[in-house]
XYZ file of C-alpha atoms in Angstrom:
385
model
C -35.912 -62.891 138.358
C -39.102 -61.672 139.965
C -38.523 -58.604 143.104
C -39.435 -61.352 145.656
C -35.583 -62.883 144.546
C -34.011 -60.377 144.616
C -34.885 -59.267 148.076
C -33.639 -63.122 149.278
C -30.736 -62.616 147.305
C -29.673 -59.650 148.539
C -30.018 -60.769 152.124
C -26.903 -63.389 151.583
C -25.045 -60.755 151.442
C -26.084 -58.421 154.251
C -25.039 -58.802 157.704
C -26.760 -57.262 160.996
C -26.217 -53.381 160.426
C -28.138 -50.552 158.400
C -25.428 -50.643 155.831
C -24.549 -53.357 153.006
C -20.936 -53.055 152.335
C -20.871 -56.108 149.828
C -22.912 -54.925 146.420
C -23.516 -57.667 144.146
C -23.184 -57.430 140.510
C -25.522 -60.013 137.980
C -26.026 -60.801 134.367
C -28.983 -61.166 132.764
C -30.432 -60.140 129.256
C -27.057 -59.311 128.109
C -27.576 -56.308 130.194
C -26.157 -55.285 133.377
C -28.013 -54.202 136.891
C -27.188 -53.504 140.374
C -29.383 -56.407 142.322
C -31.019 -54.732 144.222
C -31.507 -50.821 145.281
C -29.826 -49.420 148.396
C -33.437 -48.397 149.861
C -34.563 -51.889 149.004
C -31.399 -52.800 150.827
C -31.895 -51.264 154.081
C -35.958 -52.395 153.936
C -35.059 -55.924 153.689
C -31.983 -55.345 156.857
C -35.143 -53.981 158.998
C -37.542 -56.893 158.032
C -35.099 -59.892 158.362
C -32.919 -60.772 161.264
C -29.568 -62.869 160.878
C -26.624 -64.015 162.174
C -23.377 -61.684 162.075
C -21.495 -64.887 161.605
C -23.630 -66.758 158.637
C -23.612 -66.068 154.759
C -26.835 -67.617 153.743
C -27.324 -69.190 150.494
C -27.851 -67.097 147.546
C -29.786 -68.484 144.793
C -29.657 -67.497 141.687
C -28.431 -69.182 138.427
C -27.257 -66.051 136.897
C -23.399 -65.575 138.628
C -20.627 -66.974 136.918
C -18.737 -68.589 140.045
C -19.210 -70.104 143.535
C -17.310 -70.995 146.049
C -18.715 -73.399 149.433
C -17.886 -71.325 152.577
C -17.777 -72.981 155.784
C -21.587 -73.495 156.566
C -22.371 -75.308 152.852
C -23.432 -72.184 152.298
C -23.125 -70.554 148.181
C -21.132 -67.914 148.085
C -21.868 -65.856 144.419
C -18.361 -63.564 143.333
C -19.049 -60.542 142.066
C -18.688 -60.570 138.392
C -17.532 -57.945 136.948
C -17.340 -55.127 139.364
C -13.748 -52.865 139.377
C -12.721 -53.965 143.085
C -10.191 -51.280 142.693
C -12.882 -48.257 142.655
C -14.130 -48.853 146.113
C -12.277 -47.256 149.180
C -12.754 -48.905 152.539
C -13.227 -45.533 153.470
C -15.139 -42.252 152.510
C -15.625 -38.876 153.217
C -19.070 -38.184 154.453
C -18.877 -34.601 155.387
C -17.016 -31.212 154.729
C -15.359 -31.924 157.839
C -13.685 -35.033 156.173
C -15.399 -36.968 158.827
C -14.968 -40.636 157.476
C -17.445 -43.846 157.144
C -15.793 -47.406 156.937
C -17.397 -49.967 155.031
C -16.210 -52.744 156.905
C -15.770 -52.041 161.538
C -12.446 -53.768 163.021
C -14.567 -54.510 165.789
C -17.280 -56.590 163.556
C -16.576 -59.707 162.500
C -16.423 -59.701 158.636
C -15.225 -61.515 155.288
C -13.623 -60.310 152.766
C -15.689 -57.675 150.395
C -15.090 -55.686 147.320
C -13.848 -52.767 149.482
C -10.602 -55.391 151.372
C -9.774 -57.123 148.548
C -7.943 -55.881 145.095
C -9.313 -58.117 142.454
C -11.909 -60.868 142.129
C -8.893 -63.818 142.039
C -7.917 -62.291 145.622
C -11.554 -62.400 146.593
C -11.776 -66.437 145.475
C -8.404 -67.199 147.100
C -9.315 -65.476 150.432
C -12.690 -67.894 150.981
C -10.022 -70.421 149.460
C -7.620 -70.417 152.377
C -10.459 -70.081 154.793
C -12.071 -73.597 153.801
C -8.731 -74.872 154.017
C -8.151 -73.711 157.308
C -11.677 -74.658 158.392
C -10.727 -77.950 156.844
C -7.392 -78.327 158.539
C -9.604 -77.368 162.046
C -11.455 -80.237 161.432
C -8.657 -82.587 160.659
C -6.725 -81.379 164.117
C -9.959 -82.307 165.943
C -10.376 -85.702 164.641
C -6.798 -86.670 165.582
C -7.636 -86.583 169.173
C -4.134 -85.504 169.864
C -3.314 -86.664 173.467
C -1.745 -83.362 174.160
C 2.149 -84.592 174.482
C 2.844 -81.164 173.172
C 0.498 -78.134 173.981
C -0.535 -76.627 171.040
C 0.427 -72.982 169.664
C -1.630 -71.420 167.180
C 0.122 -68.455 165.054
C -2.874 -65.844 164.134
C -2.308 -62.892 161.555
C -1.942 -61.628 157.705
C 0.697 -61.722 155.389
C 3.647 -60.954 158.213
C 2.418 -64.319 160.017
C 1.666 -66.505 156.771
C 5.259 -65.460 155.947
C 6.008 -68.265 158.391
C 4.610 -70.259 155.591
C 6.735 -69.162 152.727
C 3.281 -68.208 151.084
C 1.173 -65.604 150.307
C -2.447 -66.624 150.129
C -0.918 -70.345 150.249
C 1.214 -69.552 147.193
C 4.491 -68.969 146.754
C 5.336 -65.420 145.702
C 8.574 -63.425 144.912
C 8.575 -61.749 148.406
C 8.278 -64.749 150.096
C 10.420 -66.508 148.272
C 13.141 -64.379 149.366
C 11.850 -64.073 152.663
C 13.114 -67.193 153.514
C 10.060 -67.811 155.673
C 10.294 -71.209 156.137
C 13.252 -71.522 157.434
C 12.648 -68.918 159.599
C 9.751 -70.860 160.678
C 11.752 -73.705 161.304
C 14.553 -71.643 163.145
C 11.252 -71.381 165.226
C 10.216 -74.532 165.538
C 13.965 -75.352 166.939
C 14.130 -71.836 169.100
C 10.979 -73.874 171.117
C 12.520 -77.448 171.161
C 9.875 -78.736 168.809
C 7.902 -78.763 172.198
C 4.245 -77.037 170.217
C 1.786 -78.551 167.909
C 2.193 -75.352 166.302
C -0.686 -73.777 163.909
C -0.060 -71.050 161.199
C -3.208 -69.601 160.771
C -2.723 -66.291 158.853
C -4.174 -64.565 155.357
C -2.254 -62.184 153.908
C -4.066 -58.936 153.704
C -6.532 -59.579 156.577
C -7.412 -57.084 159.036
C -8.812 -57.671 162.022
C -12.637 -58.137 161.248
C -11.699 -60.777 159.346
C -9.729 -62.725 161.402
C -12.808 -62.298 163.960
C -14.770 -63.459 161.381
C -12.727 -66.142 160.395
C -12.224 -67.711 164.159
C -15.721 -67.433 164.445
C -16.648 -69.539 161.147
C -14.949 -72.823 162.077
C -11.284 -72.314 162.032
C -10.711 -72.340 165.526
C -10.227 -75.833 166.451
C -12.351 -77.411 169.585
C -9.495 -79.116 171.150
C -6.759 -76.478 170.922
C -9.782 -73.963 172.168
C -10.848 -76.118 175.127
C -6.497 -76.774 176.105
C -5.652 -74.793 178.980
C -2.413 -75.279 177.701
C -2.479 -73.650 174.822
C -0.743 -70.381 173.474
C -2.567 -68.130 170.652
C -0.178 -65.169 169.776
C -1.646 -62.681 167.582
C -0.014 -60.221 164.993
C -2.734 -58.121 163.563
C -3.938 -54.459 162.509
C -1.717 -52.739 160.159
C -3.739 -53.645 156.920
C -6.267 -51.858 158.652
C -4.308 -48.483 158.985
C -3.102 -49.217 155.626
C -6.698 -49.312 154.131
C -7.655 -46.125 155.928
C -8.986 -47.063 159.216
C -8.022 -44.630 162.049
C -5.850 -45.784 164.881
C -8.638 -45.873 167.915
C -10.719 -48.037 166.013
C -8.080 -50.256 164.829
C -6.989 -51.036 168.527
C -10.372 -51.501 169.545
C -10.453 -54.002 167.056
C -7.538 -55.812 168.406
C -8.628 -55.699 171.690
C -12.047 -57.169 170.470
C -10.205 -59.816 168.862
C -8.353 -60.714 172.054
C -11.654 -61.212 174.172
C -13.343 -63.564 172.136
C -9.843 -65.672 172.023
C -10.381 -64.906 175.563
C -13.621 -66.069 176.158
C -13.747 -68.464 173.222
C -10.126 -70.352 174.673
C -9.284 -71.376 177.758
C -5.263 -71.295 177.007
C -3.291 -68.422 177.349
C -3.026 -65.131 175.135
C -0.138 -63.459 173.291
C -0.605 -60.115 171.937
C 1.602 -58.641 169.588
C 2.015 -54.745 169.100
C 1.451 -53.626 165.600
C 4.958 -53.485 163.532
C 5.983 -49.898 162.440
C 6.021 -49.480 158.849
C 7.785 -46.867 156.545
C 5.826 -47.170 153.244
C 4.165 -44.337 154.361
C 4.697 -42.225 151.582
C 3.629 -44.938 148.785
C 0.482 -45.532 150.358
C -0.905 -42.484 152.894
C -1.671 -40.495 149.658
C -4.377 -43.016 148.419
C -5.941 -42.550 151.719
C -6.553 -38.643 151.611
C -9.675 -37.567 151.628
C -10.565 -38.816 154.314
C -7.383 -38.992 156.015
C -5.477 -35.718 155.180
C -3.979 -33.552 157.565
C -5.217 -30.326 158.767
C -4.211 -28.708 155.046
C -5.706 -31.153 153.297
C -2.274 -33.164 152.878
C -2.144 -37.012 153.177
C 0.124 -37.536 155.698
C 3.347 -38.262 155.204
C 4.265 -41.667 157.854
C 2.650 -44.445 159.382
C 4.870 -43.954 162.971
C 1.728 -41.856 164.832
C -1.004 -44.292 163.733
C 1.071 -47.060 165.021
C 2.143 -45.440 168.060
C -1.208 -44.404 168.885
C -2.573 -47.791 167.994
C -0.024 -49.528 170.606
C -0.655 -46.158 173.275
C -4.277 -47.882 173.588
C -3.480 -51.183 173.278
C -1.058 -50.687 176.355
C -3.368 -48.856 178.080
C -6.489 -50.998 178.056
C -4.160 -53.630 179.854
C -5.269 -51.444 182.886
C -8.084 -49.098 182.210
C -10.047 -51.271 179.792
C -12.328 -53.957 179.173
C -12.308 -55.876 182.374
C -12.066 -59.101 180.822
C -8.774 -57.518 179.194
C -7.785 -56.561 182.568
C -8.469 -59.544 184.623
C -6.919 -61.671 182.351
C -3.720 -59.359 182.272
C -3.364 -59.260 185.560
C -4.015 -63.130 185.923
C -0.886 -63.428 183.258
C -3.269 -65.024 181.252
C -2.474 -62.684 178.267
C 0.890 -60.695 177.771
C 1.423 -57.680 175.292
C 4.489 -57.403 174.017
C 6.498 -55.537 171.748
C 8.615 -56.894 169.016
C 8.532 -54.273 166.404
C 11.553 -52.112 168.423
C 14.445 -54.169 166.271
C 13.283 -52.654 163.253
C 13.534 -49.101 164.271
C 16.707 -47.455 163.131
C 17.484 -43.400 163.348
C 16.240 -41.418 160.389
C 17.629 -38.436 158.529
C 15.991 -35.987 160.735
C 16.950 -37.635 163.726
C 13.151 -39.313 163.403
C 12.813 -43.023 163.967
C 12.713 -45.190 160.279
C 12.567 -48.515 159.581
C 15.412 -50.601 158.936
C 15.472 -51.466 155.278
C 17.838 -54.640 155.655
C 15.095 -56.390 157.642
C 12.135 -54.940 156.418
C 13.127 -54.163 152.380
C 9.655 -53.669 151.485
C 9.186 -51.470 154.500
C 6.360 -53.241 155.577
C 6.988 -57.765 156.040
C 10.210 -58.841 157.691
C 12.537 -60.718 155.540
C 15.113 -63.706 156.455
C 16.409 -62.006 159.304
C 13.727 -59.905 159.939
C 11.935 -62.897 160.548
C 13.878 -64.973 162.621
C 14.393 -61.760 164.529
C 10.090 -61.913 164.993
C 11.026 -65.433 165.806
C 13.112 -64.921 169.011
C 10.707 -62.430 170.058
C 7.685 -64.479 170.125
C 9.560 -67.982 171.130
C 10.554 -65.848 174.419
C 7.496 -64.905 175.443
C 6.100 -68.466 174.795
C 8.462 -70.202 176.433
C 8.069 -68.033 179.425
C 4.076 -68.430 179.157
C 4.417 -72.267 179.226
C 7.201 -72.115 182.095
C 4.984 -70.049 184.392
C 2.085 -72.830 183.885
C -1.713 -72.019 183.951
């Protein structure tokens, strides 16, 4: 493969920035080499321009799998890199200041540093063709619009709804008794919604961005002024190490392109708290250690920081955000308070019966998430547009 090939190659991968977060792994002569150097890297970011949205093709005969993504673009899989070696997040200076490989606020796919394994990698694009493929089929079914049409956004905690787990059945959600939570929904709301799960567990919020922006949005439930989108997103980014301002910005990002992109209405959901704190904060330090160089010890400040801003920006923010607040086109609400329960030191904890993994609700955890959002929907479509 001559140098010229390499540097087209490598530009599949890259997106608009100075940094390429996705490194590529090839065979060839039984030997193997990185495909291309970082300075090489950055020279080709400077002399080509492209779309944030667009994997181009990559063309090469030497990767052992591909997968179509939405644009009939190739995607090539990694092959044989240890997904588990690469932090979202690193140290880059004494004073533990950290650098993300993936930005909440830019729209992203899944790389080697947001998913565990190469399997989760192939099932991620998976799901997203199938929901760019179910997009499609909702369009051509020119629904007359009987119903208005609610569309479900999130990760794992929304595809629970599903009884799935990157649309397969799993242990947890087995006994999370997800479907029939989601059809205690479905009758909380009258069957009254052409309701849309669209939700992949693990994703944070660049890749929902990216997602909505890569054809699984469909046209008619974006141009419906009738139409609710409620979102649930953002803890799988604090739980991969991103810090709690730009996690919200993230969120709020998220909610202006629905904004801009929909003409329906908006319904935000504050992030969940979460209590498996001490399983998972101490794979996260450096960079995120405490003063002392201790991983911290809960999840309750990031989350209440991450809702402080979210809450905030409803009146000091973006003024898209705040014009459409104020217009009741998009509510924030808070549904994570009936999992709170009082701690041993008086501190609140969350309640193990609904959340026994400390992190998804379960059966009644998630008819409990259920009556919360049906509330606020029902109250969105009763005040009209």
């Amino acid at each position: 493969m001559s140098g010229n090939d390499r540097m087209l190659n490598a530009r599949s991968y890259l997106r608009w920035r100075k940094k390429a977060y996705l490194i590529s792994f090839q065979r060839f002569n039984s030997r193997k080499y990185y495909c291309i150097a970082v300075p090489t890297i950055l020279t080709v970011v400077y002399m080509f321009s492209f779309s944030k949205k667009t994997l181009l093709d990559m063309k090469t005969s030497d990767a052992s799998i591909a997968l179509n993504t939405s644009r009939n673009s190739t995607l090539f899989v990694p092959d044989n890199v240890d997904f588990d070696t690469n932090p979202m997040c690193e140290a880059v200076s004494i004073e533990r200041e950290q650098e993300c490989h993936e930005i909440p606020t830019e729209p992203s796919p899944r790389t080697i540093y947001s998913c565990w394994n190469q399997k989760q990698f192939i099932d991620w694009f998976t799901m997203h063709n199938r929901y760019v493929s179910d997009a499609k089929l909702f369009d051509s079914e020119k629904r007359n619009y009987e119903r208005p049409v609610l569309m479900l956004i999130g990760d794992s905690i929304t595809e629970s709804f599903l009884g799935t787990s990157y649309g397969v059945e799993t242990e947890r959600t087995k006994s999370s008794y997800g479907e029939e939570a989601f059809r205690y929904f479905q009758t909380l709301l009258g069957n009254k919604y052409e309701t849309i799960v669209n939700a992949i567990s693990g994703d944070q919020v660049q890749h929902v961005l990216w997602r909505l922006q890569n054809g699984e949005l469909p046209q008619s439930a974006s141009s419906n002024n009738q139409a609710i989108f409620v979102i649930l997103i953002g803890t799988n980014n604090l739980g991969n190490g991103h810090l709690p301002n730009p996690t919200a910005q993230g969120i709020l990002e998220l909610t202006k392109e629905l904004l801009i992109q929909t003409k329906g209405k908006i319904v935000l959901l504050q992030v969940l708290p979460r209590g498996d704190g001490s399983k998972i904060l101490p794979k996260l330090c450096p960079p995120r250690c405490t003063e002392d160089e201790k991983p911290f010890q809960s999840f309750f400040p990031a989350v209440r920081k991450v809702n402080d801003k979210l809450q905030n920006a409803m009146s000091t923010g973006d003024e898209t955000i705040k014009m459409a607040y104020i217009s009741k086109r998009l509510a924030l609400i808070d549904c994570g308070e009936a999992f709170l329960v009082s701690g041993d030191s008086g501190m609140p904890d969350v309640n193990a019966t609904l959340m026994p993994d400390l992190l998804h609700p379960y059966e009644l955890g998630l008819k409990i998430m259920a009556d919360c959002i049906a509330k606020e929907v029902e109250a969105q479509r009763l005040a009209g547009g």
